[in-house]
Amino acid sequence: MHHLGRFFALFVLLAGAVALPASDAVDGRTKKGLNLAAKAAKKLYLGTATNSEEWNDTTYYSILEDNAEFGQITAANVMKWFDTEPEPGVFTFQDGDVIANFVKKTGKKLRGHNCVWHNQLPDWVVNGTFTAPELAFVVERHCFELVHHYRGQVWDVINESLNDDGTFRSDIFYDTLNSTYIPIALRAARRADPHAKLYINDYNIEGTGAKATALKNLVKSLKRQGVPIDGVGIQSHLTVGQVPTTLRQNMEEFVALGIEVAITELDIRLLNTTANEEGLARQKADYETVISACNAVEKCVGVTLWDFTDKFSWIPTTPPNEGYPCPWDENYVKKPAYEGIIQGFQ
Ligand code: G3I
């Protein structure tokens, strides 16, 4: 090849490599995908929750492992307390390791979910009769061991600690320790992994309101006390036609506190909306609205779907007009919502 020709070929190659933000070129074809769209918008990832029992379904698995679609994984169940410390001080990471190993093998990111939550606790915690110092020790040990085992991750250290009116949820932790269990858990997580990103995660904080305000006040107060807190996870289990109009403003108010946010459990169910063309179009528009809000806020770092197919969603589908919350239907056909996500990142 003539020198100039070679130079030109190299230039085309480099220009191609630089000018492929939204897609990967594979065999001359352009590959599309949700994670590619997120990364083109300078987000760290678009990911999904999963359960390894779902992986026997080969179509499910092939979509899940595709890094063009998903760059991040959250274990939907197996890193929770009931599975990781079923008996006091006995840590069982086998189930969580299945997820962590998949993440490592595929080169995705992992979100740890979660250290302290009122739900899916082992009996010895939920029915325990602890003094405050005893439970403080139990919380500290659990968070430390969990975050230490899965080092180098983002962690939902605190999950769903507030009621909708902004008061603290009454559970074994609050009832025994008041809100001090929150700094205890966050500090233990930080000791376990100085590099982990530590989050508080909750639902019904998508728009401004009493619960979001209470969480902002909690973050402020933690920061004032020097308690480590890096982010707020906005779960986003939403309903078609009821997406708050203040998503962006709310995220901006959170990040103004000096933290990041992520959408951590996104799904948008139909409710009294038939899953016909019109219902699915409304769902698409709502997905686009949520993703655009994250897209508009620099410190909204990424988005996680709470599983990606209606086949395995935690939300039951009741034909013809309820459920259907995910961007893929139960037969793995992409719904309009899929395109809504892509468009939201543009
Ligand atoms: O593992 C058992 C299985 O052995 C048994 O045969 C079967 C019969 O019901 O139950 C299985 O356990 C279920 C478990 O999911 C694993 O599939 C539980 O009944 C069921 O309650 C549990 O639901 C999980 C739910 O959290 C618990 O509250 C969902 O899968 C999980 O997606 C969901 O995730 C939560 C987030 O952690 C926090 N935010 C809300 C979100 C949705 O509820």
Short mmCIF file of C-alpha atoms and ligand atoms in Angstrom, two decimals:
data_model
loop_
_atom_site.label_atom_id
_atom_site.label_comp_id
_atom_site.label_asym_id
_atom_site.label_seq_id
_atom_site.Cartn_x
_atom_site.Cartn_y
_atom_site.Cartn_z
CA MET A 1 0.00 0.00 0.00
CA HIS A 2 1.20 3.49 -0.81
CA HIS A 3 2.43 5.41 2.28
CA LEU A 4 -0.34 7.94 1.95
CA GLY A 5 -2.92 5.16 1.56
CA ARG A 6 -1.65 3.49 4.71
CA PHE A 7 -1.78 6.78 6.57
CA PHE A 8 -5.33 7.34 5.35
CA ALA A 9 -6.38 3.81 6.41
CA LEU A 10 -4.94 4.42 9.89
CA PHE A 11 -6.71 7.74 10.10
CA VAL A 12 -10.05 6.16 9.17
CA LEU A 13 -9.47 3.44 11.75
CA LEU A 14 -8.67 5.91 14.53
CA ALA A 15 -11.47 8.26 13.59
CA GLY A 16 -13.82 5.29 13.61
CA ALA A 17 -12.65 4.26 17.07
CA VAL A 18 -13.15 7.77 18.40
CA ALA A 19 -16.45 8.41 16.65
CA LEU A 20 -18.34 5.40 17.96
CA PRO A 21 -19.78 6.65 21.19
CA ALA A 22 -23.29 5.18 21.02
CA SER A 23 -22.51 1.85 19.50
CA ASP A 24 -19.90 -0.79 18.86
CA ALA A 25 -19.01 -1.65 15.30
CA VAL A 26 -19.08 -5.44 14.99
CA ASP A 27 -18.20 -7.02 11.65
CA GLY A 28 -18.94 -3.75 9.96
CA ARG A 29 -22.41 -3.60 11.51
CA THR A 30 -23.35 -1.12 14.19
CA LYS A 31 -24.39 -2.63 17.47
CA LYS A 32 -27.02 -0.95 19.61
CA GLY A 33 -27.68 -1.50 23.25
CA LEU A 34 -28.93 0.10 26.44
CA ASN A 35 -25.54 0.14 28.14
CA LEU A 36 -23.89 1.52 25.01
CA ALA A 37 -26.50 4.29 24.93
CA ALA A 38 -25.86 5.07 28.63
CA LYS A 39 -22.12 5.20 28.11
CA ALA A 40 -22.48 7.42 25.06
CA ALA A 41 -24.35 9.80 27.39
CA LYS A 42 -21.33 9.67 29.75
CA LYS A 43 -23.08 7.57 32.36
CA LEU A 44 -21.10 4.78 33.99
CA TYR A 45 -23.58 2.04 33.10
CA LEU A 46 -27.06 0.81 32.43
CA GLY A 47 -27.57 -2.38 34.39
CA THR A 48 -30.13 -4.83 35.68
CA ALA A 49 -31.04 -6.84 38.75
CA THR A 50 -30.99 -10.59 38.33
CA ASN A 51 -31.46 -13.93 40.08
CA SER A 52 -29.20 -16.78 39.01
CA GLU A 53 -32.20 -19.17 38.88
CA GLU A 54 -33.24 -17.23 35.79
CA TRP A 55 -30.04 -18.09 33.95
CA ASN A 56 -31.21 -21.59 32.90
CA ASP A 57 -33.29 -19.74 30.37
CA THR A 58 -30.71 -19.45 27.61
CA THR A 59 -32.35 -16.48 25.89
CA TYR A 60 -32.40 -14.61 29.21
CA TYR A 61 -28.75 -15.42 29.80
CA SER A 62 -27.60 -14.33 26.37
CA ILE A 63 -29.22 -10.91 26.77
CA LEU A 64 -27.96 -10.56 30.34
CA GLU A 65 -24.35 -11.29 29.49
CA ASP A 66 -24.29 -8.89 26.52
CA ASN A 67 -22.26 -5.88 27.63
CA ALA A 68 -23.91 -3.77 24.95
CA GLU A 69 -27.17 -4.12 26.89
CA PHE A 70 -26.01 -4.30 30.51
CA GLY A 71 -22.84 -2.98 32.08
CA GLN A 72 -23.86 -3.51 35.69
CA ILE A 73 -25.58 -6.14 37.82
CA THR A 74 -27.42 -6.05 41.14
CA ALA A 75 -28.21 -9.30 42.95
CA ALA A 76 -31.98 -9.16 43.40
CA ASN A 77 -31.87 -11.36 46.51
CA VAL A 78 -28.73 -13.30 47.37
CA MET A 79 -26.61 -10.61 49.02
CA LYS A 80 -29.35 -9.82 51.52
CA TRP A 81 -28.99 -10.65 55.19
CA PHE A 82 -31.07 -13.88 55.18
CA ASP A 83 -28.69 -15.37 52.63
CA THR A 84 -25.36 -13.97 53.78
CA GLU A 85 -25.57 -14.38 57.57
CA PRO A 86 -28.31 -16.96 58.23
CA GLU A 87 -26.93 -17.67 61.73
CA PRO A 88 -25.17 -15.19 64.03
CA GLY A 89 -21.61 -14.70 62.81
CA VAL A 90 -21.91 -17.45 60.16
CA PHE A 91 -21.31 -15.86 56.77
CA THR A 92 -22.40 -17.71 53.64
CA PHE A 93 -21.35 -15.99 50.46
CA GLN A 94 -21.80 -18.90 48.01
CA ASP A 95 -24.99 -17.60 46.40
CA GLY A 96 -23.72 -14.04 46.19
CA ASP A 97 -20.43 -15.29 44.76
CA VAL A 98 -22.30 -16.81 41.81
CA ILE A 99 -23.40 -13.29 40.90
CA ALA A 100 -20.01 -11.73 41.70
CA ASN A 101 -18.20 -14.33 39.57
CA PHE A 102 -20.55 -13.70 36.64
CA VAL A 103 -19.87 -9.99 36.98
CA LYS A 104 -16.12 -10.58 36.99
CA LYS A 105 -16.27 -12.97 34.04
CA THR A 106 -18.31 -10.59 31.90
CA GLY A 107 -16.43 -7.45 32.95
CA LYS A 108 -19.52 -5.70 34.29
CA LYS A 109 -19.85 -3.63 37.47
CA LEU A 110 -21.48 -4.95 40.64
CA ARG A 111 -23.83 -3.12 42.98
CA GLY A 112 -23.98 -4.63 46.45
CA HIS A 113 -27.56 -4.89 47.70
CA ASN A 114 -27.90 -4.56 50.68
CA CYS A 115 -26.46 -4.36 54.23
CA VAL A 116 -29.34 -3.19 56.44
CA TRP A 117 -33.00 -3.62 55.48
CA HIS A 118 -36.14 -4.45 57.46
CA ASN A 119 -37.06 -7.20 54.98
CA GLN A 120 -35.55 -10.60 54.12
CA LEU A 121 -33.82 -10.85 57.48
CA PRO A 122 -33.00 -14.17 59.14
CA ASP A 123 -35.22 -15.12 62.08
CA TRP A 124 -32.41 -14.62 64.58
CA VAL A 125 -32.29 -10.92 63.67
CA VAL A 126 -35.97 -10.20 63.25
CA ASN A 127 -37.03 -12.10 66.35
CA GLY A 128 -33.92 -11.26 68.36
CA THR A 129 -34.07 -9.64 71.76
CA PHE A 130 -31.02 -7.43 71.66
CA THR A 131 -29.81 -4.66 73.89
CA ALA A 132 -28.72 -1.58 71.96
CA PRO A 133 -24.98 -2.38 72.25
CA GLU A 134 -25.62 -5.98 71.18
CA LEU A 135 -27.52 -4.96 68.05
CA ALA A 136 -24.96 -2.26 67.27
CA PHE A 137 -22.32 -5.00 67.27
CA VAL A 138 -24.50 -7.23 65.05
CA VAL A 139 -25.10 -4.45 62.49
CA GLU A 140 -21.45 -3.49 62.48
CA ARG A 141 -20.25 -7.07 62.01
CA HIS A 142 -22.75 -7.76 59.22
CA CYS A 143 -21.92 -4.64 57.22
CA PHE A 144 -18.20 -5.03 57.72
CA GLU A 145 -18.07 -8.69 56.63
CA LEU A 146 -20.37 -8.18 53.65
CA VAL A 147 -18.66 -5.10 52.24
CA HIS A 148 -15.24 -6.58 52.96
CA HIS A 149 -16.05 -9.79 51.11
CA TYR A 150 -17.32 -7.85 48.08
CA ARG A 151 -14.69 -5.12 48.07
CA GLY A 152 -14.37 -2.52 45.33
CA GLN A 153 -18.11 -2.08 44.80
CA VAL A 154 -20.95 0.32 45.24
CA TRP A 155 -23.12 -0.66 48.21
CA ASP A 156 -26.69 0.00 49.20
CA VAL A 157 -25.67 0.13 52.85
CA ILE A 158 -29.04 1.34 54.09
CA ASN A 159 -32.22 0.28 52.33
CA GLU A 160 -35.68 1.77 52.88
CA SER A 161 -35.14 3.35 56.30
CA LEU A 162 -37.93 5.94 55.95
CA ASN A 163 -41.72 5.98 55.91
CA ASP A 164 -43.58 7.91 53.23
CA ASP A 165 -44.21 10.80 55.65
CA GLY A 166 -40.47 11.15 56.22
CA THR A 167 -40.33 9.62 59.70
CA PHE A 168 -38.01 6.70 60.37
CA ARG A 169 -39.42 3.25 59.73
CA SER A 170 -40.11 1.24 62.83
CA ASP A 171 -38.15 -2.02 62.60
CA ILE A 172 -35.77 -4.01 64.77
CA PHE A 173 -32.96 -1.57 63.99
CA TYR A 174 -34.76 1.70 64.66
CA ASP A 175 -36.74 0.34 67.59
CA THR A 176 -33.54 -0.79 69.32
CA LEU A 177 -30.97 1.77 68.23
CA ASN A 178 -32.96 4.77 67.06
CA SER A 179 -31.40 6.21 63.89
CA THR A 180 -27.87 5.52 65.18
CA TYR A 181 -27.85 2.23 63.26
CA ILE A 182 -27.39 4.30 60.08
CA PRO A 183 -24.00 5.84 60.98
CA ILE A 184 -22.96 2.55 62.58
CA ALA A 185 -23.61 0.70 59.29
CA LEU A 186 -22.02 3.35 57.08
CA ARG A 187 -18.90 3.61 59.22
CA ALA A 188 -18.50 -0.18 59.31
CA ALA A 189 -18.82 -0.28 55.51
CA ARG A 190 -16.18 2.42 55.13
CA ARG A 191 -13.79 0.56 57.43
CA ALA A 192 -14.38 -2.60 55.42
CA ASP A 193 -13.55 -0.91 52.14
CA PRO A 194 -12.20 2.65 52.02
CA HIS A 195 -12.87 2.71 48.26
CA ALA A 196 -16.47 1.48 48.22
CA LYS A 197 -19.21 3.93 47.26
CA LEU A 198 -21.73 3.95 50.08
CA TYR A 199 -25.39 4.64 49.35
CA ILE A 200 -28.71 5.00 51.07
CA ASN A 201 -31.39 3.52 48.81
CA ASP A 202 -35.16 4.09 48.93
CA TYR A 203 -38.46 4.24 47.02
CA ASN A 204 -41.02 7.04 46.76
CA ILE A 205 -38.19 9.57 46.73
CA GLU A 206 -38.27 9.99 42.95
CA GLY A 207 -40.05 13.35 43.10
CA THR A 208 -39.84 16.12 45.66
CA GLY A 209 -42.01 15.66 48.76
CA ALA A 210 -41.94 14.75 52.42
CA LYS A 211 -39.94 11.56 52.03
CA ALA A 212 -37.33 13.05 49.66
CA THR A 213 -36.96 16.06 51.96
CA ALA A 214 -36.44 13.81 54.98
CA LEU A 215 -33.74 11.91 53.11
CA LYS A 216 -32.01 15.15 52.10
CA ASN A 217 -32.05 16.20 55.77
CA LEU A 218 -30.65 12.82 56.77
CA VAL A 219 -27.80 13.15 54.25
CA LYS A 220 -27.06 16.68 55.51
CA SER A 221 -26.99 15.55 59.09
CA LEU A 222 -24.73 12.57 58.29
CA LYS A 223 -22.33 14.85 56.43
CA ARG A 224 -22.30 17.31 59.33
CA GLN A 225 -21.29 14.46 61.64
CA GLY A 226 -18.56 13.29 59.27
CA VAL A 227 -20.35 10.01 58.53
CA PRO A 228 -19.34 8.57 55.14
CA ILE A 229 -22.13 8.84 52.57
CA ASP A 230 -21.45 8.94 48.82
CA GLY A 231 -24.82 8.62 47.19
CA VAL A 232 -28.56 8.17 47.22
CA GLY A 233 -30.20 5.35 45.28
CA ILE A 234 -33.52 6.35 43.80
CA GLN A 235 -35.29 3.01 43.31
CA SER A 236 -37.96 4.16 40.83
CA HIS A 237 -40.60 1.44 40.93
CA LEU A 238 -43.04 3.59 38.99
CA THR A 239 -46.47 3.40 37.38
CA VAL A 240 -47.39 4.46 33.85
CA GLY A 241 -49.09 7.86 33.93
CA GLN A 242 -47.92 8.62 37.47
CA VAL A 243 -44.28 9.54 36.98
CA PRO A 244 -43.48 12.59 39.16
CA THR A 245 -42.83 15.79 37.26
CA THR A 246 -40.03 16.84 39.62
CA LEU A 247 -37.57 14.02 38.89
CA ARG A 248 -34.80 16.30 37.64
CA GLN A 249 -35.24 19.03 40.25
CA ASN A 250 -35.24 16.39 42.96
CA MET A 251 -32.01 14.79 41.70
CA GLU A 252 -30.42 18.22 41.48
CA GLU A 253 -31.35 18.88 45.10
CA PHE A 254 -29.75 15.60 46.15
CA VAL A 255 -26.51 16.18 44.24
CA ALA A 256 -26.32 19.75 45.59
CA LEU A 257 -25.61 18.09 48.96
CA GLY A 258 -22.28 16.87 47.57
CA ILE A 259 -23.29 13.30 46.76
CA GLU A 260 -24.10 11.35 43.61
CA VAL A 261 -27.38 9.67 42.73
CA ALA A 262 -28.28 6.59 40.74
CA ILE A 263 -31.55 5.11 39.59
CA THR A 264 -31.30 1.72 41.19
CA GLU A 265 -34.45 -0.37 40.61
CA LEU A 266 -36.29 1.05 37.61
CA ASP A 267 -39.49 -0.52 36.34
CA ILE A 268 -42.70 1.16 35.15
CA ARG A 269 -45.82 -0.95 35.48
CA LEU A 270 -49.10 -0.58 33.70
CA LEU A 271 -52.06 -0.03 36.00
CA ASN A 272 -55.53 0.11 34.50
CA THR A 273 -53.80 0.69 31.18
CA THR A 274 -54.26 -1.99 28.57
CA ALA A 275 -51.03 -3.36 27.16
CA ASN A 276 -52.08 -2.42 23.67
CA GLU A 277 -50.23 -0.09 21.36
CA GLU A 278 -51.39 2.97 23.27
CA GLY A 279 -50.52 1.61 26.71
CA LEU A 280 -47.08 0.54 25.55
CA ALA A 281 -46.53 3.95 23.94
CA ARG A 282 -47.34 5.65 27.24
CA GLN A 283 -44.91 3.31 28.98
CA LYS A 284 -42.24 4.17 26.43
CA ALA A 285 -42.77 7.90 27.05
CA ASP A 286 -42.47 7.38 30.81
CA TYR A 287 -39.24 5.41 30.46
CA GLU A 288 -37.87 8.19 28.29
CA THR A 289 -38.88 10.81 30.88
CA VAL A 290 -37.06 9.00 33.70
CA ILE A 291 -33.92 8.36 31.69
CA SER A 292 -33.83 11.95 30.37
CA ALA A 293 -33.96 13.26 33.93
CA CYS A 294 -30.89 11.20 34.86
CA ASN A 295 -29.26 12.21 31.60
CA ALA A 296 -29.71 15.89 32.44
CA VAL A 297 -28.02 15.60 35.83
CA GLU A 298 -24.29 15.01 35.56
CA LYS A 299 -24.02 13.36 38.95
CA CYS A 300 -26.74 10.85 38.17
CA VAL A 301 -24.16 8.18 37.46
CA GLY A 302 -26.17 5.25 36.15
CA VAL A 303 -29.44 3.38 35.86
CA THR A 304 -30.36 -0.14 36.95
CA LEU A 305 -33.52 -1.95 35.80
CA TRP A 306 -35.16 -4.24 38.38
CA ASP A 307 -34.81 -7.10 35.91
CA PHE A 308 -35.36 -6.59 32.21
CA THR A 309 -38.09 -8.99 31.11
CA ASP A 310 -41.74 -9.20 32.16
CA LYS A 311 -41.11 -12.95 32.49
CA PHE A 312 -39.07 -12.51 35.68
CA SER A 313 -40.23 -9.19 37.09
CA TRP A 314 -41.21 -9.11 40.78
CA ILE A 315 -44.35 -7.31 39.62
CA PRO A 316 -47.00 -9.76 38.52
CA THR A 317 -48.62 -9.27 35.15
CA THR A 318 -52.40 -9.57 35.03
CA PRO A 319 -53.62 -9.41 31.43
CA PRO A 320 -54.76 -7.30 29.82
CA ASN A 321 -54.09 -4.14 31.83
CA GLU A 322 -51.72 -4.59 34.78
CA GLY A 323 -48.03 -5.29 35.17
CA TYR A 324 -45.82 -5.58 32.06
CA PRO A 325 -43.22 -3.31 33.74
CA CYS A 326 -40.02 -4.14 31.80
CA PRO A 327 -38.52 -3.14 28.44
CA TRP A 328 -38.53 -6.75 27.16
CA ASP A 329 -41.79 -8.75 27.14
CA GLU A 330 -42.11 -12.29 28.50
CA ASN A 331 -41.00 -13.70 25.12
CA TYR A 332 -37.95 -11.44 24.96
CA VAL A 333 -39.41 -9.18 22.32
CA LYS A 334 -38.23 -5.62 22.87
CA LYS A 335 -41.13 -3.35 23.76
CA PRO A 336 -41.41 0.33 22.81
CA ALA A 337 -40.00 1.04 26.30
CA TYR A 338 -36.62 -0.19 25.05
CA GLU A 339 -36.52 2.58 22.47
CA GLY A 340 -37.74 5.02 25.14
CA ILE A 341 -34.59 4.27 27.17
CA ILE A 342 -32.33 4.75 24.14
CA GLN A 343 -34.05 8.04 23.33
CA GLY A 344 -33.81 9.22 26.94
CA PHE A 345 -30.03 8.98 26.72
CA GLN A 346 -29.90 11.11 23.56
O1 G3I B 1 -36.38 -18.54 47.52
C1 G3I B 1 -37.74 -18.88 47.80
C2 G3I B 1 -38.12 -20.20 47.17
O2 G3I B 1 -37.34 -21.21 47.76
C3 G3I B 1 -39.61 -20.42 47.37
O3 G3I B 1 -39.99 -21.60 46.71
C4 G3I B 1 -40.43 -19.26 46.82
C5 G3I B 1 -41.93 -19.41 47.08
O4 G3I B 1 -42.55 -18.18 47.26
O5 G3I B 1 -40.00 -18.08 47.47
C6 G3I B 1 -38.63 -17.78 47.23
O6 G3I B 1 -38.33 -16.59 47.87
C7 G3I B 1 -38.80 -15.40 47.25
C8 G3I B 1 -37.59 -14.53 46.89
O7 G3I B 1 -38.03 -13.29 46.37
C9 G3I B 1 -36.67 -15.19 45.87
O8 G3I B 1 -37.33 -15.37 44.65
C10 G3I B 1 -39.70 -14.65 48.21
O9 G3I B 1 -40.88 -15.39 48.44
C11 G3I B 1 -40.05 -13.29 47.67
O10 G3I B 1 -40.73 -12.55 48.67
C12 G3I B 1 -38.78 -12.55 47.30
O11 G3I B 1 -39.16 -11.29 46.72
C13 G3I B 1 -38.12 -10.36 46.59
C14 G3I B 1 -38.49 -9.07 47.34
O12 G3I B 1 -37.47 -8.11 47.14
C15 G3I B 1 -38.64 -9.30 48.83
O13 G3I B 1 -39.17 -8.17 49.42
C16 G3I B 1 -37.93 -10.05 45.12
O14 G3I B 1 -37.47 -11.21 44.44
C17 G3I B 1 -36.92 -8.90 44.94
O15 G3I B 1 -36.91 -8.52 43.58
C18 G3I B 1 -37.37 -7.73 45.79
O16 G3I B 1 -36.45 -6.67 45.64
C19 G3I B 1 -36.77 -5.47 46.35
C20 G3I B 1 -35.44 -4.78 46.66
O17 G3I B 1 -34.58 -5.67 47.34
C21 G3I B 1 -35.66 -3.52 47.48
N1 G3I B 1 -36.60 -2.63 46.84
C22 G3I B 1 -37.87 -3.22 46.42
C23 G3I B 1 -37.61 -4.46 45.55
C24 G3I B 1 -38.90 -5.02 45.00
O18 G3I B 1 -39.71 -5.50 46.03
#
